[in-house]
Coordinates of C-alpha atoms in Angstrom, one line a residue:
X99 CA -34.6 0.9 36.8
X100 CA -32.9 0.9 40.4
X101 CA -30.6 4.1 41.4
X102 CA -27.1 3.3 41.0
X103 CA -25.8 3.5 44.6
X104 CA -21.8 5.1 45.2
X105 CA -21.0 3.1 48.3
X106 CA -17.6 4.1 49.9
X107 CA -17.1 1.6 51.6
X108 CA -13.1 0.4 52.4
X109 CA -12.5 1.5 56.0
X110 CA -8.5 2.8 56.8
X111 CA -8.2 -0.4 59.2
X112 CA -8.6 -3.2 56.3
X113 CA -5.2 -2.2 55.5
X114 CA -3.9 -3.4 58.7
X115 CA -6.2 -6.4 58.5
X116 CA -5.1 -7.6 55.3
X117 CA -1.3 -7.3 56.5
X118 CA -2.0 -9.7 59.4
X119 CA -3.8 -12.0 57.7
X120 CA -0.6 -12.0 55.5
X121 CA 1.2 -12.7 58.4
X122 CA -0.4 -15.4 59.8
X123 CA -0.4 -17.7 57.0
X124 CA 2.9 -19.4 57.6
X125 CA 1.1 -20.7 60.8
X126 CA -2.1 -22.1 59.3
X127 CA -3.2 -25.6 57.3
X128 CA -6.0 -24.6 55.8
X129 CA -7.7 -21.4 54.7
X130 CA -11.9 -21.6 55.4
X131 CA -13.7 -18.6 54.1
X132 CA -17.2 -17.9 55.1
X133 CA -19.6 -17.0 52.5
X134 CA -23.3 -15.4 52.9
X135 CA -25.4 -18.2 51.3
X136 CA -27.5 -15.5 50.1
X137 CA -25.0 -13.9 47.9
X138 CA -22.1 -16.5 47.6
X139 CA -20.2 -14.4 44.9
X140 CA -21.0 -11.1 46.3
X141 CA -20.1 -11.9 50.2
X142 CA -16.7 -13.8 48.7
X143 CA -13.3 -11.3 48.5
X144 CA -11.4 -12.0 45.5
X145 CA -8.3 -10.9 47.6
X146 CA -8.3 -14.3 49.3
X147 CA -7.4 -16.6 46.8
X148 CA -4.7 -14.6 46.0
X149 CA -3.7 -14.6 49.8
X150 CA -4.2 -18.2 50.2
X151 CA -1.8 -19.3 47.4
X152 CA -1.6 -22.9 47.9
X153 CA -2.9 -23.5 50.9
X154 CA -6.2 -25.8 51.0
X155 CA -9.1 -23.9 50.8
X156 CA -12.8 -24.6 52.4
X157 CA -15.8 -22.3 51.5
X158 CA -18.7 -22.7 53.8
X159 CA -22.2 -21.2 52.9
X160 CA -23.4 -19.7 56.3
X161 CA -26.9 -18.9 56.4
X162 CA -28.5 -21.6 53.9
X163 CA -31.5 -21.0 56.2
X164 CA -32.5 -18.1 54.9
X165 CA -30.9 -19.1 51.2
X166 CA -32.6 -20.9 48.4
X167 CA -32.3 -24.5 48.8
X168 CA -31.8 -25.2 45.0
X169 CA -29.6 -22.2 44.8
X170 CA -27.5 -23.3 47.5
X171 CA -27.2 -26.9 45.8
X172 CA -25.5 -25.4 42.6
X173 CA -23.3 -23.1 44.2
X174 CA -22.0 -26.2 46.4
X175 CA -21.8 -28.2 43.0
X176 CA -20.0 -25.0 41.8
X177 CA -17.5 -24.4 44.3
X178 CA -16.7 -28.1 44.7
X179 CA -16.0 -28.3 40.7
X180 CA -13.4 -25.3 41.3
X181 CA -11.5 -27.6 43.7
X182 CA -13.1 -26.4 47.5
X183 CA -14.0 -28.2 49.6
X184 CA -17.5 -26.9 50.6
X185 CA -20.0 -27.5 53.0
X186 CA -23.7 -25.1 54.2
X187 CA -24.4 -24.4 57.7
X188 CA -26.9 -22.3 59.5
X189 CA -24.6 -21.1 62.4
X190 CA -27.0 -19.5 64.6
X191 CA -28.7 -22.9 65.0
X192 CA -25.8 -24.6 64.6
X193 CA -26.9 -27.0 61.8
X194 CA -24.5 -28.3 59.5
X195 CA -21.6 -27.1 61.6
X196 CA -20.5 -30.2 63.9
X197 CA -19.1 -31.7 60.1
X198 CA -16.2 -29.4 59.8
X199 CA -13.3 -31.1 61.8
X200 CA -14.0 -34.0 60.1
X201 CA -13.8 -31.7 56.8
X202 CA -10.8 -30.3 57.5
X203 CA -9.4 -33.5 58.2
X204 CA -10.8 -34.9 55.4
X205 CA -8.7 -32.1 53.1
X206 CA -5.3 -32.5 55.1
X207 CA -5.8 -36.6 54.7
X208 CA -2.3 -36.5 53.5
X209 CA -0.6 -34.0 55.6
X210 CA -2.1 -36.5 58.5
X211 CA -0.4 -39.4 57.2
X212 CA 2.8 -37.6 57.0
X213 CA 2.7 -36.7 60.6
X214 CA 1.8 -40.1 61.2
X215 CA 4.6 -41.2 59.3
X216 CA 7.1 -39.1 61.3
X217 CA 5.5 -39.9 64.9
X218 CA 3.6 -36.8 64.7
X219 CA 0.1 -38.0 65.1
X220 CA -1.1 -36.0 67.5
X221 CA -0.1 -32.7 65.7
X222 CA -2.5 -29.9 65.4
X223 CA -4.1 -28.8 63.0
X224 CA -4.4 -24.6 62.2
X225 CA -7.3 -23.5 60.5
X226 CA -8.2 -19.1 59.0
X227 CA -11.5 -18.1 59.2
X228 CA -11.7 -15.3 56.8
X229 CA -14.6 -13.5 55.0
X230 CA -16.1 -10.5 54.6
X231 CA -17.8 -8.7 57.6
X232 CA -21.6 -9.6 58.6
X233 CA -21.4 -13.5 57.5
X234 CA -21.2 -14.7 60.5
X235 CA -17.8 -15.7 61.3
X236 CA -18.1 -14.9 65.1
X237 CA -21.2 -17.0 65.3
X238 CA -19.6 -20.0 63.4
X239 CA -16.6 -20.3 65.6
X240 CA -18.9 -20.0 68.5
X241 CA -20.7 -22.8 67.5
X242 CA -17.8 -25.3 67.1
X243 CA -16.4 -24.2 70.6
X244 CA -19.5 -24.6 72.2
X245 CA -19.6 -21.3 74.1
X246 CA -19.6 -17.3 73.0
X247 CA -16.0 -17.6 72.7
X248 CA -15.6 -15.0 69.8
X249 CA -17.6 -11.6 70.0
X250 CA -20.6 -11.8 67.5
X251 CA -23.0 -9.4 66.6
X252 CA -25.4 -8.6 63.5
X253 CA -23.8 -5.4 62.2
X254 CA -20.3 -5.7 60.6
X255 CA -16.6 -5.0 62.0
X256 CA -17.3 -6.3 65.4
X257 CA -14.2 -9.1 65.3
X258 CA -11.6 -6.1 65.7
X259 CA -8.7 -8.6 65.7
X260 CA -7.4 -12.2 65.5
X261 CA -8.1 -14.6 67.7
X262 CA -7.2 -18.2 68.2
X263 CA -9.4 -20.7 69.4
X264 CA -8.7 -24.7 70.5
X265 CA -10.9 -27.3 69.2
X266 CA -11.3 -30.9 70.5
X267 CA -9.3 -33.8 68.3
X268 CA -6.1 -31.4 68.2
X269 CA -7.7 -28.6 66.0
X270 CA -7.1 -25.0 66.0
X271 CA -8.9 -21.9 64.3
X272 CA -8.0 -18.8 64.1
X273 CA -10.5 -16.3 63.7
X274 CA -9.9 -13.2 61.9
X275 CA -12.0 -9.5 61.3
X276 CA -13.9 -9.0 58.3
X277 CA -12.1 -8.0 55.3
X278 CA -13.4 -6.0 52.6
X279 CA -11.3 -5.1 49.0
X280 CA -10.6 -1.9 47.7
X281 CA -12.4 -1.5 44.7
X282 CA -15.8 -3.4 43.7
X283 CA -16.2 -5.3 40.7
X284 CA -19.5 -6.2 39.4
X285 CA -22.2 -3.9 38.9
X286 CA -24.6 -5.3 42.2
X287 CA -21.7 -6.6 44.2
X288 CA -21.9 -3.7 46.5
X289 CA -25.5 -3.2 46.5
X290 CA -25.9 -7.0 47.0
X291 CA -23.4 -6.9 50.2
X292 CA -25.1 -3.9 51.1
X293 CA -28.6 -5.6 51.3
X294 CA -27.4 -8.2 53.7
X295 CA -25.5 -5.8 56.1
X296 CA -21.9 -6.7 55.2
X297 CA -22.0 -2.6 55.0
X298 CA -22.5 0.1 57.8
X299 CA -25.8 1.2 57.1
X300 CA -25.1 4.6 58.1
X301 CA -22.7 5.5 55.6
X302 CA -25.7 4.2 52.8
X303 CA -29.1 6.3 51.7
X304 CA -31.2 3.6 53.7
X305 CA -34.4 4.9 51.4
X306 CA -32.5 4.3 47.9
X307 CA -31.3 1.2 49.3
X308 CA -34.3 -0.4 50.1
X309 CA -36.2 1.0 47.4
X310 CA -33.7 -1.2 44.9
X311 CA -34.1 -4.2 47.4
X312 CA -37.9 -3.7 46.5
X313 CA -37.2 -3.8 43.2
X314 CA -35.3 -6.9 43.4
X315 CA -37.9 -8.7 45.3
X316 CA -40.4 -7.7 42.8
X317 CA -38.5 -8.9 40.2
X318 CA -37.4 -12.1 41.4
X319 CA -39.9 -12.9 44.6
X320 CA -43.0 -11.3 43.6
X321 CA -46.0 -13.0 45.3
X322 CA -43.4 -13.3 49.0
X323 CA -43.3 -9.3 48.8
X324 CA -46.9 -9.0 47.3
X325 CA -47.6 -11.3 50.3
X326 CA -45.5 -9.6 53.1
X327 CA -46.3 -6.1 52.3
X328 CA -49.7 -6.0 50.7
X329 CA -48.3 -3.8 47.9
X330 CA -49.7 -3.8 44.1
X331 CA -47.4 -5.0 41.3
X332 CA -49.7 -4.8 38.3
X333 CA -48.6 -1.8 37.2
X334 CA -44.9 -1.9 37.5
X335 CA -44.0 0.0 40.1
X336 CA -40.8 1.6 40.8
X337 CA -38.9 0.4 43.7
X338 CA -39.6 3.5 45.5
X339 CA -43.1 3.9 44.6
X340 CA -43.4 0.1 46.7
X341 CA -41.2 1.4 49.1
X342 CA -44.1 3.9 50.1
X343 CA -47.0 1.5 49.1
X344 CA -45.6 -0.6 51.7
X345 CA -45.4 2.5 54.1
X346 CA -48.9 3.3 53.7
X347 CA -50.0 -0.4 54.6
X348 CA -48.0 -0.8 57.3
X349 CA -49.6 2.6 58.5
X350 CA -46.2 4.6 59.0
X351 CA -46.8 8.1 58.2
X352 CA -45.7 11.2 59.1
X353 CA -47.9 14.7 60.0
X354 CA -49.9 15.6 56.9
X355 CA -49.8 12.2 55.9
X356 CA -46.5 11.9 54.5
X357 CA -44.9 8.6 54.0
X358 CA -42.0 7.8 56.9
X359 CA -40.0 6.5 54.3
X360 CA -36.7 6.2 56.3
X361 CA -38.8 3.8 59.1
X362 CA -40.2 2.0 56.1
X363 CA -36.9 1.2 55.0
X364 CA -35.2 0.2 57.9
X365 CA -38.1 -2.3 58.1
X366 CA -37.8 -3.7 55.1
X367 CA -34.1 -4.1 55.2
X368 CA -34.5 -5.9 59.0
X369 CA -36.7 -7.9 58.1
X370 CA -35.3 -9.2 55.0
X371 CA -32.0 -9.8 57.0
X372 CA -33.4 -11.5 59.6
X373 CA -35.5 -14.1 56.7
X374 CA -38.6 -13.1 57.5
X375 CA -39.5 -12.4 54.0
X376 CA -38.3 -16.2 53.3
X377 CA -35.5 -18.2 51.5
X378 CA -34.3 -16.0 49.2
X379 CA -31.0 -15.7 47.3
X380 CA -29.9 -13.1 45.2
X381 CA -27.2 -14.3 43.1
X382 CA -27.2 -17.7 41.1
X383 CA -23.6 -19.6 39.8
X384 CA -22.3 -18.0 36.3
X385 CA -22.7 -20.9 34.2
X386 CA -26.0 -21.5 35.2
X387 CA -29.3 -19.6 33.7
X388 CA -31.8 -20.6 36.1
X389 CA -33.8 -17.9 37.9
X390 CA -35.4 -18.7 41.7
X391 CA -39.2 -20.0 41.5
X392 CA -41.1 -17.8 43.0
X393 CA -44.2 -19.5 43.1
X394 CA -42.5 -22.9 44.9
X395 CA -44.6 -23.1 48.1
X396 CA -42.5 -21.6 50.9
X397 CA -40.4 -23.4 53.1
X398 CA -39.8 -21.6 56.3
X399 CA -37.6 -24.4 58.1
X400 CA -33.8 -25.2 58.1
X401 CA -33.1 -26.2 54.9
X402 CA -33.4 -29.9 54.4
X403 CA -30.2 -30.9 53.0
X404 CA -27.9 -28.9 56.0
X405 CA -26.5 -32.2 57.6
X406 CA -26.9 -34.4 54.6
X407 CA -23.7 -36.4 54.1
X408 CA -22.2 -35.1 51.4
X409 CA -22.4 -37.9 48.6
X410 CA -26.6 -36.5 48.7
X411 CA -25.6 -32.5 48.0
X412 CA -26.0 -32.3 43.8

């Protein structure tokens, strides 16, 4: 069993945040939130969609890279069923990302006709990036300006304010800081958000963290953290007890031969973030049972289907 972790975790600020998103609204077409492929139900605020109202929404799975490629195929099957449009990217290389003005305009096809009708046809068209911190909101936007327009960095509650951005074809999008909600709901939500950085790792016991991560792997990925750590899983180890197996390979050990646990952890948590341990996702769509195939030979590239058009996604 994994350590239930208490993670405090709503910063004073989000307050203000949420009020200007509220704000700005009125001005915008479209609402686009960005989603951590990884955990697409975790990484999603349920505040938005009460937010949005009836604006047009757009969900885009940043990160497929690192994310299960069948996992990533439901929950685009998912979200589009719910009535978003959806799309994956991998913003860092920019795959996947050149599709979304065509996206958007694909969603406001009517509003464009409208302004067509009324000699408006040059109009622009607003756009809200919203999401959680730490999925890579920053980085998308940069990508679709073509330049490090937006401040982006790999820790969360860097984008300390909005910020509007001009796209070619008479598009415009907004970009806004990371929102968390008050309360969590689910029983891993936090934890799950908390493996992927969304959360300040020093307000967090890094060790009981990444000792639960272990265990995740080990339930779920088995032979990738058998393979990437060199650590026994015969016997059923506790997360923690891997946590220190994989201390002892990787030779980190304090005076007297204690186990640097806290370094060990740190690792393990860097270098699942950064996909080294391969695709993974943690969470699959509610209605669907399947579990990720661990023993699927491992796929290291961009994921295949990224700039697929979109009658190929399932």
């Amino acid at each position: 069993m994994s350590e239930s972790m208490n993670i405090h975790w709503y910063p004073g600020h989000m307050a203000k945040t949420k009020r200007e998103m509220i704000e700005s609204l009125r001005l915008v077409d479209v609402v686009c939130e960005i989603v951590d492929a990884r955990i697409p139900a975790a990484s999603r605020n349920p505040d938005f969609d009460q937010l949005a109202g009836t604006k047009p929404r757009m969900i885009v799975l940043n990160r497929a890279d690192q994310a299960d490629s069948d996992a990533t195929r439901l929950w685009m099957a998912y979200f589009k069923a719910r009535g978003y449009e959806a799309m994956e990217t991998d913003s860092k290389s920019g795959a996947g990302v050149t599709r979304f003005p065509s996206m958007v305009r694909t969603l406001l096809s009517e509003k464009l006709k409208n302004y067509e009708e009324k000699g408006q046809a040059g109009r622009s068209l607003r756009v809200m990036i919203v999401g959680v911190p730490n999925v890579g909101k920053s980085t998308f936007i940069n990508r679709l300006v073509g330049r490090h327009a937006a401040k982006a960095e790999d820790r969360p509650g860097v984008t300390r304010g909005k910020q509007w951005f001009s796209l070619s074809g008479s598009l415009e999008v907004l970009d806004t800081p990371g929102m968390l909600w008050p309360k969590l709901t689910g029983a891993h939500t936090g934890e799950n958000l908390a493996f992927t950085g969304a959360v300040r790792d020093d307000i967090l016991d890094i060790e009981m963290l990444a000792g639960n991560l272990m265990q995740v792997l080990a339930k779920h990925y088995p032979a990738r953290l058998s393979e990437r750590y060199r650590v026994e899983l015969s016997d059923s180890p506790t997360g923690y007890e891997l946590l220190e197996r994989a201390a002892k390979k990787r030779g980190f050990l304090l005076p007297g031969g204690i186990c640097d646990m806290q370094r060990m952890a740190r690792i393990l948590l860097d270098e699942f973030r950064a996909g080294k341990l391969g695709r993974i996702t943690l969470e699959f769509p509610p209605d669907k049972k399947k579990q990720p195939n661990t023993e699927k030979p491992e796929d290291t590239n961009k994921p295949e289907d990224v700039d697929k058009p979109e009658g190929d996604e399932a």
